[in-house]
PDB file of C-alpha atoms in Angstrom:
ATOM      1  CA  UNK A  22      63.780 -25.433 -19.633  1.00 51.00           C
ATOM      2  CA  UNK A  23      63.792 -24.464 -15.800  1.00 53.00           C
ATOM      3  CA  UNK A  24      60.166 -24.086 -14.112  1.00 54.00           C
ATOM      4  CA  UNK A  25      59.752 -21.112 -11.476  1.00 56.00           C
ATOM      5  CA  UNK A  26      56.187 -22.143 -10.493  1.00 56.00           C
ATOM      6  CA  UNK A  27      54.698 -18.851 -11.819  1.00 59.00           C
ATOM      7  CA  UNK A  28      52.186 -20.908 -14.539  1.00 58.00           C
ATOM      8  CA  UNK A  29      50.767 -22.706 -11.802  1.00 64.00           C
ATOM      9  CA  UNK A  30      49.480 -19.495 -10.218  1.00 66.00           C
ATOM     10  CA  UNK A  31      47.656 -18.529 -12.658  1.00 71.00           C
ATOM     11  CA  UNK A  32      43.695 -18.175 -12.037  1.00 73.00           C
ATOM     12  CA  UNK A  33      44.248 -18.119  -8.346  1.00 78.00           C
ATOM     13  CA  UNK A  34      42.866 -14.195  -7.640  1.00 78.00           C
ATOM     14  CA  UNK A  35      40.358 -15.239  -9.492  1.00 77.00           C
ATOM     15  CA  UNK A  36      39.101 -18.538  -7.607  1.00 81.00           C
ATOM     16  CA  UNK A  37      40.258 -16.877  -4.233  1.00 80.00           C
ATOM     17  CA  UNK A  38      37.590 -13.881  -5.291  1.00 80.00           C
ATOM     18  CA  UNK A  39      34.895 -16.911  -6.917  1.00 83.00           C
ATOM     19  CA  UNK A  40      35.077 -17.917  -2.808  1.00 83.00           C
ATOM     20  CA  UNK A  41      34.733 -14.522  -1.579  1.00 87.00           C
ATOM     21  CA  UNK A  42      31.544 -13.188  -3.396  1.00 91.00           C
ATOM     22  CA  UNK A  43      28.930 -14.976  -1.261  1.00 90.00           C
ATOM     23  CA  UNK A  44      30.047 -13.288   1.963  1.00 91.00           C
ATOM     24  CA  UNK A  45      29.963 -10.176   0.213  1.00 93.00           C
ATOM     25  CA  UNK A  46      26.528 -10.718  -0.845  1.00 92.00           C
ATOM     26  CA  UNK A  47      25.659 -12.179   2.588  1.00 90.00           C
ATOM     27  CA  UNK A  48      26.759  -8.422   4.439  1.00 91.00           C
ATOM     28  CA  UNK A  49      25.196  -6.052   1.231  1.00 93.00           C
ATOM     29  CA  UNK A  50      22.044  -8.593   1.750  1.00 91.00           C
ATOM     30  CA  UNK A  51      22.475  -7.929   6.134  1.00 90.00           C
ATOM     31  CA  UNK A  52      22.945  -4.273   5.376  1.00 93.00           C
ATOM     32  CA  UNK A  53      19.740  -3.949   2.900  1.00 93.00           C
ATOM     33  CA  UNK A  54      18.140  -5.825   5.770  1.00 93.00           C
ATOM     34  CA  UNK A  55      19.079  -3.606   8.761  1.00 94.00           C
ATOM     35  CA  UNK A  56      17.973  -0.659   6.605  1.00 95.00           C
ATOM     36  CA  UNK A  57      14.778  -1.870   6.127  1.00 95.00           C
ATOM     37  CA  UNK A  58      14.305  -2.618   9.873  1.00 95.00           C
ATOM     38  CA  UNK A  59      15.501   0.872  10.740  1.00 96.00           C
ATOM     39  CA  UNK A  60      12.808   2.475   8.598  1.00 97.00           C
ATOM     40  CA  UNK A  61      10.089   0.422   9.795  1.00 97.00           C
ATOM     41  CA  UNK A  62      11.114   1.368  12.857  1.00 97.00           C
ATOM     42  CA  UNK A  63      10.711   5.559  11.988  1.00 97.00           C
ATOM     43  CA  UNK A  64       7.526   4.655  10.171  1.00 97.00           C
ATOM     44  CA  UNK A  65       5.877   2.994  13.072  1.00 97.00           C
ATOM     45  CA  UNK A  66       6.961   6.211  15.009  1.00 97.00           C
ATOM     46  CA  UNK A  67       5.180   8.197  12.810  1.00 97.00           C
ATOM     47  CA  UNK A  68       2.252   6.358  12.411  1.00 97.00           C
ATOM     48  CA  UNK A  69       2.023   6.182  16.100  1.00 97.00           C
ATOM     49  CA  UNK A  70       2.044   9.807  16.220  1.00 97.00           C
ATOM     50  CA  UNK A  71      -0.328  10.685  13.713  1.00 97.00           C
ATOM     51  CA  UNK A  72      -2.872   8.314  14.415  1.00 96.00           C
ATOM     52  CA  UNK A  73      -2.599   9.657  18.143  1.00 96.00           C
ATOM     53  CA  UNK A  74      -3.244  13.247  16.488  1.00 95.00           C
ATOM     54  CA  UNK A  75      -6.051  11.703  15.203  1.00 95.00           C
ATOM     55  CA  UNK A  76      -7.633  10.007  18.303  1.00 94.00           C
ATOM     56  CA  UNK A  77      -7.161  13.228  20.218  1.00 94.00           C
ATOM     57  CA  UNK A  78      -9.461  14.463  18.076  1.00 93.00           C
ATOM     58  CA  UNK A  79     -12.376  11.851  17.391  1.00 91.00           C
ATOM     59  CA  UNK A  80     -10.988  10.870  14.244  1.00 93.00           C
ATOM     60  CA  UNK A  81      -9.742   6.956  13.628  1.00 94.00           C
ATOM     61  CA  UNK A  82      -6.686   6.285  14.971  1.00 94.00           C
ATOM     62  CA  UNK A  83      -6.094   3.773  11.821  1.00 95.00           C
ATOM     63  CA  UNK A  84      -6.799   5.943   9.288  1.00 96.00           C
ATOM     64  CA  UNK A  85      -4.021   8.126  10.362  1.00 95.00           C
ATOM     65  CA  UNK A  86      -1.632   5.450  11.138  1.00 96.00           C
ATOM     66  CA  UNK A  87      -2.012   4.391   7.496  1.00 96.00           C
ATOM     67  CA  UNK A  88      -2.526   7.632   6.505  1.00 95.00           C
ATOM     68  CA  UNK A  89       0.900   8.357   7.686  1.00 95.00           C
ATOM     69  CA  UNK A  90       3.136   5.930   6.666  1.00 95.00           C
ATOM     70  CA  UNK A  91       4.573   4.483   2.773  1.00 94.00           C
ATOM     71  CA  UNK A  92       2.250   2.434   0.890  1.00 94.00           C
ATOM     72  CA  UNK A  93       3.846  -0.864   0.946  1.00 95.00           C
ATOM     73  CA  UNK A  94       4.433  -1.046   4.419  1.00 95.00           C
ATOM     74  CA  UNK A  95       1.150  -3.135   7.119  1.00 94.00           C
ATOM     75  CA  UNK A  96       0.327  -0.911  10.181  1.00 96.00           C
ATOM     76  CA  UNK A  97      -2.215  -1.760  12.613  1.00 95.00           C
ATOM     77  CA  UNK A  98      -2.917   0.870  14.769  1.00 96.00           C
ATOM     78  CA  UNK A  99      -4.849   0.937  18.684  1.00 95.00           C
ATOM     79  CA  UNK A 100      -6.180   3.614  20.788  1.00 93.00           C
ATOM     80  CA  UNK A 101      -6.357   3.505  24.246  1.00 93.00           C
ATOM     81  CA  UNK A 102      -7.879   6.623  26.548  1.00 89.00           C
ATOM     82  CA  UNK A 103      -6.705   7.430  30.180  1.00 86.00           C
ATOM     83  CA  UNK A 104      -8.083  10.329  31.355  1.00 87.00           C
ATOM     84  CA  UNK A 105      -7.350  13.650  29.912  1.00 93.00           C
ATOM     85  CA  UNK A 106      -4.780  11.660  27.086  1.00 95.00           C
ATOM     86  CA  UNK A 107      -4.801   9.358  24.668  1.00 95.00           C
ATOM     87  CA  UNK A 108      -2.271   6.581  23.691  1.00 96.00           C
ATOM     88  CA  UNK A 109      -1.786   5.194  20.272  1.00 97.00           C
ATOM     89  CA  UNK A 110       0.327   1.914  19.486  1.00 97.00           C
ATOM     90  CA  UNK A 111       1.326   1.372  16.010  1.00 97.00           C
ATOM     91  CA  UNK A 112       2.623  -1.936  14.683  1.00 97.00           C
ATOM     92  CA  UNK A 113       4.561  -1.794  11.331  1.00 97.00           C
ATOM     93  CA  UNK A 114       5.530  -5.132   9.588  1.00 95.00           C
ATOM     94  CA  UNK A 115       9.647  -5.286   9.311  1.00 95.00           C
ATOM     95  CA  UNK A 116       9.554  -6.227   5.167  1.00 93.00           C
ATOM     96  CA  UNK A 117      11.612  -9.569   4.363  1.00 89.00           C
ATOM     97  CA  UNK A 118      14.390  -8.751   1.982  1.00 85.00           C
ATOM     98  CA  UNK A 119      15.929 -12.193   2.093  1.00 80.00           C
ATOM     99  CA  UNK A 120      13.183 -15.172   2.829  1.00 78.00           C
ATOM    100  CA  UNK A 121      13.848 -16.973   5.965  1.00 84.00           C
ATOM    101  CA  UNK A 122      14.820 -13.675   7.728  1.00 81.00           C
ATOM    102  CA  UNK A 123      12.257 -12.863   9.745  1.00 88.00           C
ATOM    103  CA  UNK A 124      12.445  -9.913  12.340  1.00 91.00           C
ATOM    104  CA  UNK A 125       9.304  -9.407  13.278  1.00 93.00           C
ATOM    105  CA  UNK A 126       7.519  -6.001  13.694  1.00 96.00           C
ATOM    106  CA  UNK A 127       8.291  -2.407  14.923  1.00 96.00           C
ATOM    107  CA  UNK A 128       6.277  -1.101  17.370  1.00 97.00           C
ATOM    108  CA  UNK A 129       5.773   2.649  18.812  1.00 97.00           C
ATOM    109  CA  UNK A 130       3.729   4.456  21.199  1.00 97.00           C
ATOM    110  CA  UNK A 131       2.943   8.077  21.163  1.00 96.00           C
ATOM    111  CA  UNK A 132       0.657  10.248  23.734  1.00 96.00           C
ATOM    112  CA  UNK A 133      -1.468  13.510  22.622  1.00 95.00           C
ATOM    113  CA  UNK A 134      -3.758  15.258  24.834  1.00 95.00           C
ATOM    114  CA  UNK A 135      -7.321  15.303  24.313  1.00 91.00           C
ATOM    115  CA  UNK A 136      -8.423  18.011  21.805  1.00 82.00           C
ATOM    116  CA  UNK A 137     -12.105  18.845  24.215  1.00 65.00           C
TER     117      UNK A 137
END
């Protein structure tokens, strides 16, 4: 009986691939992550915007920051006047897909004129 080494090869795909799957879940994990970051990012633009819509015309600023944006997302919103304008900051929490990632918050600025 001659041996050609092929029955001791058997099962390695499969351990090779065992050793694989965490770095594949690490990037899908990274990618749901950078997704979520990107749309906190539009969200605080709109929020920005609308609650500056708002403030230009004596209405709260954080009621249409919040107004604006999805449900399960924080915003804090502030108003500042300068003359003839008004500037609105929003702050949007970046959600945590993975704990122990933590990126922060998005934050935008939009301008309106004053609505006199």
């Amino acid at each position: 009986m001659s041996y050609d080494g092929k029955g001791r090869d058997r099962g390695q795909v499969a351990i090779e691939y065992l050793g694989f799957i965490p770095i594949l879940i690490l990037v899908a994990l990274a990618g749901v992550q950078i997704g979520l970051i990107a749309y906190a990012g539009q969200q605080a633009g709109t929020a920005a915007r609308a609650g500056a819509r708002a403030a230009s015309l004596d209405e709260s600023a954080q009621q249409g920051c919040v107004n604006a944006i999805s449900d399960w997302l924080s915003v804090s919103c502030s108003a500042a006047e300068g003359g003839d304008e008004v500037t609105v900051t929003a702050v949007v929490g970046i959600p945590d897909f993975v704990p122990g990632w933590d990126f922060g918050d998005a934050t935008k600025t939009a301008t309106m004129p004053l609505d006199h």
